[in-house]
Amino acid sequence: MPRKEIEGDWVMGWADRKRHMLVPGKDQHDRVIYGRTPFFEHEGLITPTDATYIVAQLQMPEPVHPEDYGFEVFGEVERPATLTLEELRRLPGHTVRAVAECAGNDTDFWDYLQSREKGGNMPKPSYELDDGEGFLKWRGMADQPDFDMAELAHANPSTGHVSGGEWTGVPLREVLTRAGVKDSAVAVRFEGFDEGRPDPTTQYLSVGRADFEVYDPGVINYDKGLPIEKAMDPDTVLAWAHNGEWLTHVHGAPLRLVVPGWAGNWWVKWINKIEVTDHMPDCYHQTHYFVSGKSPDDPNKKPMMALGVKTLITEPRDDDSPLRRGSHVIRGLAWSGEGAIARVEVSTDAGETWSDAHIEQHGDRFLWRRFSYLWDVDVPGRHTLMSRGTDEKGRCQPVTEWNFQRKHFDGIVPVDIAIE
Ligand SMILES: Nc1nc2c(c(=O)[nH]1)N[C@H]1C(S)=C(S)[C@@H](COP(=O)(O)O)O[C@H]1N2
Ligand SMILES: [Mo]
């Protein structure tokens, strides 16, 4: 195994190990707007803030000073109100630890697993962090006259859009209850103060082709309409703090929504308005973008919500090969969108047989669990390692069906190890 670099920054005057940070992707104004998490370096469950992935669909808005900040609560409520951060902070608080995963995380693995099953030769998508340049290359490309989809296809690595975090704020239901939600409430629409026209390139990239019409809503504010049941869940939080510190601007300061178990796009950042509605609102990123279905013109497209069940082997990795005969630890992370992980199994023979792994249990339903398995191997040659998770609801990996946008990937990704 190559020796890992341990020299890093000087912290409080002393040499330290290397700190793992995301590699930021910047927009044309040099604002950090995108970044992937180096989760292979995780030794615990909480992703440090500087390593937490970043996605902004429209633009990076101008920051709002917390003292100038307020948001409106209106619609199907008895007492519409404008709340400041100070007022919000007087309500009974709540801290939730949860995995945040972008719906598009690992999207290229849909194709990889299909190719592998058919004996094809698509290379395994890389988990390596890039320099953030790939992101810049495709942004806005669909609006260029010489736009070429083939060139674009795998322009941007899809991995690393997942982090574990601790979020502190107030349960959304505290705010809704105080405002007097009416029985007619069906959804709660959150609107961010970021605005822009959704880049059609995003959808071409997601689907993998460009021979269909992308719905163009024009300039919009980012918004989502959360169904009232999930809005009233005690773990759905309006958060102003992240990992023990004030929320940073890129992650949605002064206030963002935290929806444990549901894909990142529900976690609306930079909240400006909270509108209780008596119908499901037609939000671009809900009705047109983060949807399941068989094709772009499938009449049965549906908004995607909870994540499936997922495990990821973080150790060993394909490029650790060859390993010596003997005893090796297989280690990884497991999470689910509908509750705690109850079981993780590991296979060292490409899925022929499975054995239970050790799970580091804890009390946070929506935070990932570390698992490990001691692998004794004395047969040289190629070995294929796999892991699969089961959650407390009995859902077993993989859960999510293939969909044309290739969102919510939760397939079993094999790790190929050569033993010498
Ligand atoms: N206002 C607003 N909220 C947003 C977005 C956005 O573009 N604007 N992007 C969403 C998406 S797609 C994801 S994956 C998460 C990313 O959150 P993070 O950048 O804090 O990791 O924020 C969500 N909330
Ligand atoms: Mo996302």
Coordinates of C-alpha atoms and ligand atoms in Angstrom, one line a residue:
M1 CA 0.0 0.0 0.0
P2 CA 1.3 3.5 -0.8
R3 CA 2.3 5.4 2.3
K4 CA -0.3 8.1 3.0
E5 CA 0.8 11.6 3.6
I6 CA 0.4 12.6 7.2
E7 CA 2.1 16.0 7.3
G8 CA -0.5 18.7 7.2
D9 CA -1.0 22.2 8.4
W10 CA 0.3 23.6 11.6
V11 CA -2.5 23.7 14.1
M12 CA -2.1 25.9 17.2
G13 CA 1.6 25.9 16.6
W14 CA 2.0 22.1 16.1
A15 CA 2.4 19.9 13.1
D16 CA -0.8 18.1 12.3
R17 CA -2.0 15.3 10.1
K18 CA -3.3 16.3 6.7
R19 CA -6.8 17.7 6.9
H20 CA -9.1 16.5 4.2
M21 CA -11.2 19.2 2.5
L22 CA -13.4 19.2 -0.5
V23 CA -11.9 20.5 -3.7
P24 CA -14.1 23.5 -4.5
G25 CA -15.7 24.2 -7.9
K26 CA -16.2 27.9 -8.6
D27 CA -18.5 29.8 -10.8
Q28 CA -17.5 32.7 -13.2
H29 CA -17.6 35.1 -10.3
D30 CA -15.1 32.9 -8.4
R31 CA -17.7 31.9 -5.9
V32 CA -17.5 28.3 -4.5
I33 CA -20.7 26.7 -5.8
Y34 CA -19.8 23.0 -5.8
G35 CA -17.7 20.4 -4.0
R36 CA -17.3 16.7 -3.4
T37 CA -16.7 15.0 0.0
P38 CA -13.5 13.0 0.5
F39 CA -15.5 10.3 2.4
F40 CA -12.8 7.7 2.1
E41 CA -10.8 9.6 4.6
H42 CA -13.6 9.6 7.2
E43 CA -12.6 8.1 10.5
G44 CA -15.9 8.9 12.2
L45 CA -19.5 9.7 11.4
I46 CA -19.5 13.5 11.0
T47 CA -18.0 15.0 7.9
P48 CA -16.0 18.1 8.9
T49 CA -17.7 21.3 7.5
D50 CA -14.9 22.1 5.2
A51 CA -15.3 18.6 3.6
T52 CA -19.1 18.6 3.4
Y53 CA -20.2 18.5 -0.3
I54 CA -21.8 21.6 -1.8
V55 CA -24.5 21.8 -4.5
A56 CA -26.1 25.0 -5.7
Q57 CA -28.5 24.4 -8.6
L58 CA -29.1 28.1 -9.6
Q59 CA -26.4 30.4 -8.3
M60 CA -24.7 31.3 -5.0
P61 CA -26.8 34.2 -3.6
E62 CA -25.5 37.3 -1.9
P63 CA -25.1 36.6 1.8
V64 CA -27.7 38.0 4.2
H65 CA -26.6 39.2 7.6
P66 CA -28.2 37.2 10.4
E67 CA -29.4 40.4 12.1
D68 CA -31.1 41.5 8.9
Y69 CA -32.7 38.2 8.4
G70 CA -36.3 37.2 8.6
F71 CA -38.6 34.8 6.8
E72 CA -42.4 34.7 6.2
V73 CA -44.8 31.9 7.3
F74 CA -48.1 32.2 5.4
G75 CA -50.7 30.3 3.5
E76 CA -53.0 27.8 5.2
V77 CA -52.2 29.1 8.7
E78 CA -54.3 30.9 11.3
R79 CA -51.6 33.4 12.2
P80 CA -49.3 34.4 9.3
A81 CA -46.0 35.8 10.7
T82 CA -42.6 37.1 9.9
L83 CA -39.9 35.6 12.1
T84 CA -36.4 36.7 12.8
L85 CA -33.5 34.4 13.7
E86 CA -33.6 35.7 17.2
E87 CA -37.3 34.8 17.6
L88 CA -36.7 31.4 16.1
R89 CA -33.9 30.7 18.6
R90 CA -36.2 31.2 21.5
L91 CA -38.3 28.2 20.6
P92 CA -37.6 24.7 21.9
G93 CA -34.6 23.5 19.9
H94 CA -33.6 20.2 18.4
T95 CA -30.3 18.7 17.1
V96 CA -30.4 15.9 14.5
R97 CA -27.4 14.0 13.1
A98 CA -28.1 12.7 9.6
V99 CA -26.6 11.8 6.3
A100 CA -27.2 14.3 3.5
E101 CA -27.0 12.7 0.1
C102 CA -27.6 14.4 -3.2
A103 CA -30.1 12.5 -5.4
G104 CA -27.4 12.4 -8.2
N105 CA -24.7 10.9 -6.0
D106 CA -23.0 7.9 -7.7
T107 CA -25.3 8.2 -10.8
D108 CA -22.6 6.8 -13.1
F109 CA -22.7 3.5 -11.2
W110 CA -26.2 2.7 -12.7
D111 CA -24.4 2.3 -16.1
Y112 CA -21.4 0.6 -14.6
L113 CA -23.4 -2.1 -12.9
Q114 CA -25.4 -2.7 -16.1
S115 CA -22.3 -2.9 -18.2
R116 CA -20.6 -5.2 -15.7
E117 CA -23.6 -7.5 -15.6
K118 CA -23.6 -7.8 -19.4
G119 CA -19.8 -8.5 -19.4
G120 CA -19.2 -5.0 -20.8
N121 CA -16.0 -3.0 -20.3
M122 CA -17.1 0.3 -18.9
P123 CA -14.4 1.3 -16.4
K124 CA -15.5 1.7 -12.8
P125 CA -16.3 5.4 -12.1
S126 CA -13.6 7.0 -10.0
Y127 CA -14.1 8.0 -6.4
E128 CA -11.0 10.2 -6.6
L129 CA -11.7 13.9 -6.0
D130 CA -11.1 15.9 -9.1
D131 CA -9.9 19.5 -9.3
G132 CA -13.5 20.9 -9.6
E133 CA -12.7 21.8 -13.3
G134 CA -15.1 19.2 -14.7
F135 CA -18.0 21.0 -13.2
L136 CA -17.0 24.3 -14.8
K137 CA -16.7 22.7 -18.2
W138 CA -20.3 21.6 -18.5
R139 CA -22.1 24.5 -16.8
G140 CA -24.2 26.4 -19.3
M141 CA -23.0 24.2 -22.2
A142 CA -26.5 23.4 -23.5
D143 CA -26.9 27.1 -24.3
Q144 CA -23.8 27.1 -26.6
P145 CA -24.3 26.6 -30.3
D146 CA -21.6 23.9 -30.7
F147 CA -23.1 21.9 -27.8
D148 CA -22.0 18.2 -28.1
M149 CA -23.7 15.7 -25.8
A150 CA -21.1 13.0 -26.4
E151 CA -18.3 15.3 -25.1
L152 CA -20.4 16.0 -22.1
A153 CA -21.5 12.5 -21.1
H154 CA -19.1 11.9 -18.2
A155 CA -17.7 15.4 -17.9
N156 CA -18.4 15.5 -14.2
P157 CA -17.7 12.7 -11.6
S158 CA -20.8 11.9 -9.7
T159 CA -19.3 10.5 -6.5
G160 CA -18.7 12.3 -3.2
H161 CA -22.1 14.0 -3.0
V162 CA -22.8 12.6 0.5
S163 CA -21.8 13.8 4.0
G164 CA -22.8 13.1 7.6
G165 CA -23.6 16.1 9.7
E166 CA -25.0 17.5 12.9
W167 CA -27.7 20.1 12.4
T168 CA -29.1 22.3 15.1
G169 CA -32.2 24.4 15.0
V170 CA -35.9 24.1 15.7
P171 CA -38.3 21.4 14.5
L172 CA -40.3 22.8 11.6
R173 CA -43.5 21.6 13.4
E174 CA -42.8 24.0 16.3
V175 CA -43.1 26.9 13.8
L176 CA -46.0 25.5 11.9
T177 CA -48.0 24.7 15.1
R178 CA -47.4 28.2 16.5
A179 CA -48.7 29.6 13.2
G180 CA -51.8 27.5 13.5
V181 CA -51.7 25.1 10.5
K182 CA -55.1 24.5 9.1
D183 CA -56.6 21.1 8.4
S184 CA -56.5 21.9 4.7
A185 CA -52.6 21.8 4.7
V186 CA -51.2 19.4 2.2
A187 CA -47.6 20.6 1.7
V188 CA -45.2 23.2 2.9
R189 CA -43.4 25.1 0.2
F190 CA -40.0 26.5 0.9
E191 CA -38.5 29.2 -1.2
G192 CA -34.8 30.1 -1.2
F193 CA -33.5 33.6 -1.9
D194 CA -31.2 32.2 -4.6
E195 CA -32.5 32.7 -8.1
G196 CA -31.7 31.8 -11.6
R197 CA -32.7 29.8 -14.7
P198 CA -32.1 26.1 -14.2
D199 CA -29.3 25.0 -16.5
P200 CA -30.8 22.5 -19.1
T201 CA -27.3 21.0 -19.3
T202 CA -28.0 19.5 -15.8
Q203 CA -30.9 17.5 -17.2
Y204 CA -29.1 16.3 -20.3
L205 CA -26.2 15.2 -18.1
S206 CA -28.5 13.4 -15.8
V207 CA -30.4 11.5 -18.5
G208 CA -27.2 10.9 -20.6
R209 CA -28.7 12.2 -23.8
A210 CA -30.0 15.5 -25.3
D211 CA -32.7 14.4 -27.8
F212 CA -35.6 15.5 -25.7
E213 CA -37.2 18.8 -24.7
V214 CA -36.3 20.2 -21.3
Y215 CA -39.0 22.2 -19.6
D216 CA -37.8 25.8 -19.1
P217 CA -39.4 27.6 -16.2
G218 CA -37.3 30.8 -16.8
V219 CA -35.7 32.5 -13.8
I220 CA -37.0 31.0 -10.6
N221 CA -36.2 30.9 -6.9
Y222 CA -35.2 27.4 -5.7
D223 CA -38.3 25.8 -4.1
K224 CA -39.7 22.5 -2.9
G225 CA -43.1 21.6 -1.5
L226 CA -42.6 19.2 1.4
P227 CA -45.6 16.9 2.1
I228 CA -47.2 17.9 5.4
E229 CA -46.5 14.5 7.1
K230 CA -42.8 14.9 6.6
A231 CA -43.0 18.5 7.6
M232 CA -44.5 17.6 10.9
D233 CA -41.9 14.9 11.6
P234 CA -40.1 15.9 14.8
D235 CA -36.7 15.4 13.1
T236 CA -37.4 17.8 10.2
V237 CA -35.6 20.9 11.4
L238 CA -35.1 24.5 10.5
A239 CA -31.3 24.7 11.1
W240 CA -29.0 27.7 11.7
A241 CA -26.1 25.6 13.0
H242 CA -24.0 22.8 11.5
N243 CA -21.4 20.6 13.2
G244 CA -21.4 22.8 16.3
E245 CA -20.9 26.1 14.5
W246 CA -23.1 28.7 12.8
L247 CA -24.3 27.5 9.4
T248 CA -21.9 28.6 6.7
H249 CA -23.2 30.6 3.7
V250 CA -22.5 27.8 1.1
H251 CA -24.7 25.4 3.2
G252 CA -27.6 27.8 3.3
A253 CA -27.1 30.4 6.1
P254 CA -28.9 32.0 7.8
L255 CA -31.4 29.2 7.8
R256 CA -31.9 25.9 5.9
L257 CA -34.3 23.0 6.0
V258 CA -33.0 19.6 7.2
V259 CA -35.1 16.6 6.0
P260 CA -33.4 13.5 7.4
G261 CA -33.7 10.4 5.2
W262 CA -34.8 12.4 2.1
A263 CA -32.4 13.4 -0.7
G264 CA -30.4 16.6 -0.4
N265 CA -32.6 18.6 -2.8
W266 CA -35.4 18.7 -0.1
W267 CA -33.0 20.4 2.2
V268 CA -33.8 23.9 1.0
K269 CA -31.0 26.4 1.7
W270 CA -31.3 30.2 2.2
I271 CA -34.9 30.0 3.3
N272 CA -36.9 33.1 2.4
K273 CA -40.5 32.0 2.5
I274 CA -42.5 29.2 4.1
E275 CA -45.9 28.8 2.5
V276 CA -48.4 26.2 3.7
T277 CA -50.5 25.1 0.7
D278 CA -53.7 23.1 0.3
H279 CA -52.2 21.3 -2.8
M280 CA -48.9 19.9 -3.9
P281 CA -47.2 22.9 -5.5
D282 CA -45.6 22.7 -8.9
C283 CA -42.0 23.3 -8.1
Y284 CA -39.5 22.9 -11.0
H285 CA -37.0 20.8 -8.9
Q286 CA -39.9 18.6 -7.7
T287 CA -42.2 18.1 -10.6
H288 CA -39.7 18.3 -13.5
Y289 CA -36.2 17.5 -12.2
F290 CA -36.0 15.1 -9.2
V291 CA -38.6 12.7 -10.6
S292 CA -38.7 9.0 -11.2
G293 CA -40.0 7.5 -14.4
K294 CA -39.0 5.4 -17.4
S295 CA -38.2 8.3 -19.8
P296 CA -38.4 12.0 -20.1
D297 CA -41.9 11.7 -21.5
D298 CA -43.2 9.1 -19.1
P299 CA -46.7 10.4 -18.0
N300 CA -46.2 8.8 -14.6
K301 CA -43.2 10.8 -13.4
K302 CA -43.2 11.2 -9.6
P303 CA -41.2 13.3 -7.2
M304 CA -38.5 11.2 -5.5
M305 CA -38.4 11.4 -1.7
A306 CA -36.7 9.0 0.7
L307 CA -33.3 7.6 -0.1
G308 CA -33.0 3.8 -0.5
V309 CA -30.6 1.6 1.5
K310 CA -26.9 2.0 0.8
T311 CA -23.6 0.6 1.8
L312 CA -20.1 1.6 0.7
I313 CA -16.9 -0.3 1.2
T314 CA -14.3 2.2 2.0
E315 CA -11.5 -0.3 2.8
P316 CA -9.9 -2.0 1.0
R317 CA -10.2 -0.2 -2.4
D318 CA -9.5 -1.6 -5.9
D319 CA -6.2 0.2 -6.1
D320 CA -5.0 -1.3 -2.9
S321 CA -4.4 -4.4 -4.9
P322 CA -2.4 -6.6 -4.7
L323 CA -2.8 -7.5 -1.0
R324 CA -1.0 -10.3 0.7
R325 CA -2.6 -13.5 1.9
G326 CA -3.7 -13.2 5.5
S327 CA -6.2 -11.2 7.5
H328 CA -7.7 -7.9 6.2
V329 CA -10.4 -5.6 7.5
I330 CA -13.3 -4.8 5.2
R331 CA -14.8 -1.6 6.4
G332 CA -17.5 0.8 5.2
L333 CA -20.5 3.0 5.8
A334 CA -24.2 2.1 5.7
W335 CA -27.2 4.3 5.6
S336 CA -30.9 4.3 4.8
G337 CA -33.6 6.9 4.0
E338 CA -36.2 5.3 6.2
G339 CA -34.6 4.5 9.5
A340 CA -31.6 2.9 11.2
I341 CA -29.5 0.3 9.5
A342 CA -30.2 -3.0 11.3
R343 CA -27.9 -5.4 9.4
V344 CA -24.9 -5.3 7.0
E345 CA -23.7 -8.4 5.2
V346 CA -20.4 -8.8 3.4
S347 CA -19.6 -11.2 0.6
T348 CA -16.0 -12.0 -0.4
D349 CA -17.1 -14.3 -3.3
A350 CA -19.0 -11.9 -5.6
G351 CA -22.3 -12.4 -3.9
E352 CA -22.4 -16.2 -3.7
T353 CA -22.4 -16.3 0.1
W354 CA -22.9 -13.6 2.7
S355 CA -21.8 -13.1 6.3
D356 CA -22.9 -10.6 8.9
A357 CA -20.6 -7.7 9.5
H358 CA -20.1 -6.0 12.8
I359 CA -22.1 -2.7 13.0
E360 CA -21.1 0.2 15.2
Q361 CA -24.6 0.9 16.5
H362 CA -25.7 4.3 17.9
G363 CA -28.9 6.2 18.5
D364 CA -29.1 8.4 15.5
R365 CA -31.6 6.8 13.0
F366 CA -30.6 8.9 10.0
L367 CA -26.9 8.9 10.5
W368 CA -24.7 6.3 8.8
R369 CA -23.2 3.4 10.6
R370 CA -19.7 2.1 10.3
F371 CA -19.3 -1.6 9.7
S372 CA -16.4 -4.0 9.6
Y373 CA -15.6 -7.6 8.8
L374 CA -12.5 -9.5 9.3
W375 CA -11.5 -11.3 6.1
D376 CA -9.1 -14.2 6.3
V377 CA -7.9 -15.1 2.8
D378 CA -5.3 -17.6 1.8
V379 CA -6.3 -18.2 -1.9
P380 CA -4.3 -16.0 -4.4
G381 CA -6.2 -14.5 -7.3
R382 CA -9.0 -12.1 -7.9
H383 CA -11.6 -11.7 -5.1
T384 CA -14.8 -9.7 -5.5
L385 CA -16.0 -8.0 -2.3
M386 CA -19.6 -6.8 -1.8
S387 CA -21.7 -5.4 1.0
R388 CA -25.4 -5.0 1.4
G389 CA -27.5 -3.3 4.1
T390 CA -31.0 -3.9 5.6
D391 CA -32.8 -1.1 7.5
E392 CA -35.1 -1.3 10.5
K393 CA -38.1 -1.3 8.2
G394 CA -36.8 -4.5 6.6
R395 CA -35.8 -2.8 3.3
C396 CA -32.8 -4.6 1.8
Q397 CA -30.3 -3.0 -0.6
P398 CA -30.8 -2.3 -3.5
V399 CA -34.2 -0.5 -3.1
T400 CA -34.4 2.1 -5.8
E401 CA -35.5 1.1 -9.3
W402 CA -33.6 2.4 -12.3
N403 CA -35.1 5.7 -13.4
F404 CA -34.3 7.9 -16.5
Q405 CA -32.7 10.6 -14.5
R406 CA -30.5 8.0 -12.8
K407 CA -31.2 9.4 -9.3
H408 CA -31.0 7.7 -5.9
F409 CA -28.4 5.1 -6.9
D410 CA -28.2 2.4 -4.1
G411 CA -26.9 -0.6 -6.0
I412 CA -24.2 -3.0 -4.7
V413 CA -20.8 -1.8 -6.0
P414 CA -18.2 -4.6 -6.1
V415 CA -14.6 -4.1 -5.0
D416 CA -12.1 -6.2 -7.0
I417 CA -9.1 -7.2 -5.0
A418 CA -6.1 -9.2 -6.2
I419 CA -4.5 -11.4 -3.6
E420 CA -0.9 -12.5 -4.1
Ligands
LIG1 N1 -32.1 27.2 -2.0 C1 -31.5 26.1 -2.5 N2 -31.5 25.0 -1.7 C2 -30.9 23.9 -2.1 C3 -30.3 23.8 -3.4 C4 -30.3 25.0 -4.2 O1 -29.7 25.0 -5.3 N3 -30.9 26.1 -3.7 N4 -29.7 22.6 -3.8 C5 -30.2 21.4 -3.2 C6 -29.5 20.2 -3.5 S1 -29.7 19.5 -5.0 C7 -28.7 19.6 -2.6 S2 -28.0 18.1 -2.9 C8 -28.4 20.2 -1.3 C9 -26.9 20.4 -1.0 O2 -26.7 21.0 0.2 P1 -25.2 21.4 0.6 O3 -24.7 22.2 -0.4 O4 -25.3 22.1 1.9 O5 -24.5 20.1 0.8 O6 -29.1 21.5 -1.1 C10 -30.3 21.5 -1.7 N5 -30.9 22.8 -1.3
MO2 MO -28.6 17.4 -5.1

